[in-house]
Amino acid sequence: MKANVSAIRETRADRMFRLVVYALLAVLLIAYVYPLYFVVIASISDPNAVYNGEVLFLPAQMTLEGYEEIFHYGELWIGYLNSIFYTVAGVFINISVTMMAAYALSRKEMMLRGVILKLFMFTMFFGGGLIPTYLLVKSLGLLDSRWVLLLNGAVSVYNLIITRTFLVSTLPEELHEAATMDGCRETRYLISVVLPLSGAIIGVNALYYGAGHWNSYFSAMIYLTNRSKFPLQLILREILNATTSSNVFEAAGSEAEKARQMRVAEVIKYCSIIVSSIPLLVAYPFVQKSFVKGVMIGSIKG
């Protein structure tokens, strides 16, 4: 006998509530999307139109003058290659160390794992500061070395905690017991079992660490002096400073040339954002599925 289920009728209050929610979501969408859209259209618009506030919804007098100024800078491509190296090598080191540490802290038989985890968490709230860190890097002989950008901050405690939670909540203990009975050692179990089953959290870590390496410029500015090792962000910062400094405007000569330099500098700001963001925008779709899955599992369970 089928149960008769009466249809739930939507009341006027329900419809009004839904309309208010949709309206708020539309406002939030515009607030988040429009600035990104404006950066794109401003980067391909005439500098005079951008400077005068004529660019609102559509590009005005499309031009690539801002991109020409940036790509004319010879060291830009060196910075691109350096950033790619720092990102790829850094992510590999970050994920390797994070997975090993998280796996060790996820094992119940590890002695003092609670104390060690608390010591890791202590570093999230307290640090030595810039000067002691600089002195430590100097004493280790890492100044003006590529290794300083790869090893300094090799583990994010936040990512470590998420990864540990993922391993504890996702991998059953019976799996480890079965592997142990078959003669599988811890290293073999980590490489052959844990890593293949941790694709989601590895994707999360790759995105977090990759974005951090790609957008980082402060560490390079502090520890590097050799320009051939500068990452892209530091090169773009120099371009932006060079086009907006008062010395450039004074050397421009006539007032008309100074005004043109100021307008071009305004567009270069937006072009720099686009140039530095494209690689991350291209890479994100490939890790989006793993990112969403890993964050949900690592944050809700455990």
PDB file of N, CA and C in Angstrom, residues 2 25 60 117 155 177 251 296:
ATOM      1  N   LYS A   2       0.672   2.071  -0.969  1.00  0.00           N
ATOM      2  CA  LYS A   2       1.467   3.274  -1.108  1.00  0.00           C
ATOM      3  C   LYS A   2       0.947   4.353  -0.170  1.00  0.00           C
ATOM      4  N   LEU A  25      22.925  36.622  -2.820  1.00  0.00           N
ATOM      5  CA  LEU A  25      23.941  35.869  -3.561  1.00  0.00           C
ATOM      6  C   LEU A  25      24.363  36.609  -4.818  1.00  0.00           C
ATOM      7  N   ALA A  60      37.898  50.180 -23.242  1.00  0.00           N
ATOM      8  CA  ALA A  60      37.832  51.387 -24.068  1.00  0.00           C
ATOM      9  C   ALA A  60      39.112  51.528 -24.862  1.00  0.00           C
ATOM     10  N   LEU A 117      52.924  16.972  18.113  1.00  0.00           N
ATOM     11  CA  LEU A 117      51.905  17.739  17.406  1.00  0.00           C
ATOM     12  C   LEU A 117      51.670  19.089  18.081  1.00  0.00           C
ATOM     13  N   VAL A 155      57.333  22.983   5.579  1.00  0.00           N
ATOM     14  CA  VAL A 155      56.101  22.379   6.079  1.00  0.00           C
ATOM     15  C   VAL A 155      55.184  23.468   6.612  1.00  0.00           C
ATOM     16  N   GLU A 177      47.031  -3.311   9.199  1.00  0.00           N
ATOM     17  CA  GLU A 177      47.268  -4.630   9.792  1.00  0.00           C
ATOM     18  C   GLU A 177      47.434  -5.699   8.718  1.00  0.00           C
ATOM     19  N   ALA A 251      62.520  62.213 -15.051  1.00  0.00           N
ATOM     20  CA  ALA A 251      63.362  62.020 -16.239  1.00  0.00           C
ATOM     21  C   ALA A 251      62.551  62.017 -17.525  1.00  0.00           C
ATOM     22  N   MET A 296      36.933  18.879   2.335  1.00  0.00           N
ATOM     23  CA  MET A 296      35.745  18.431   3.056  1.00  0.00           C
ATOM     24  C   MET A 296      36.061  17.266   3.988  1.00  0.00           C
TER      25      MET A 296
END
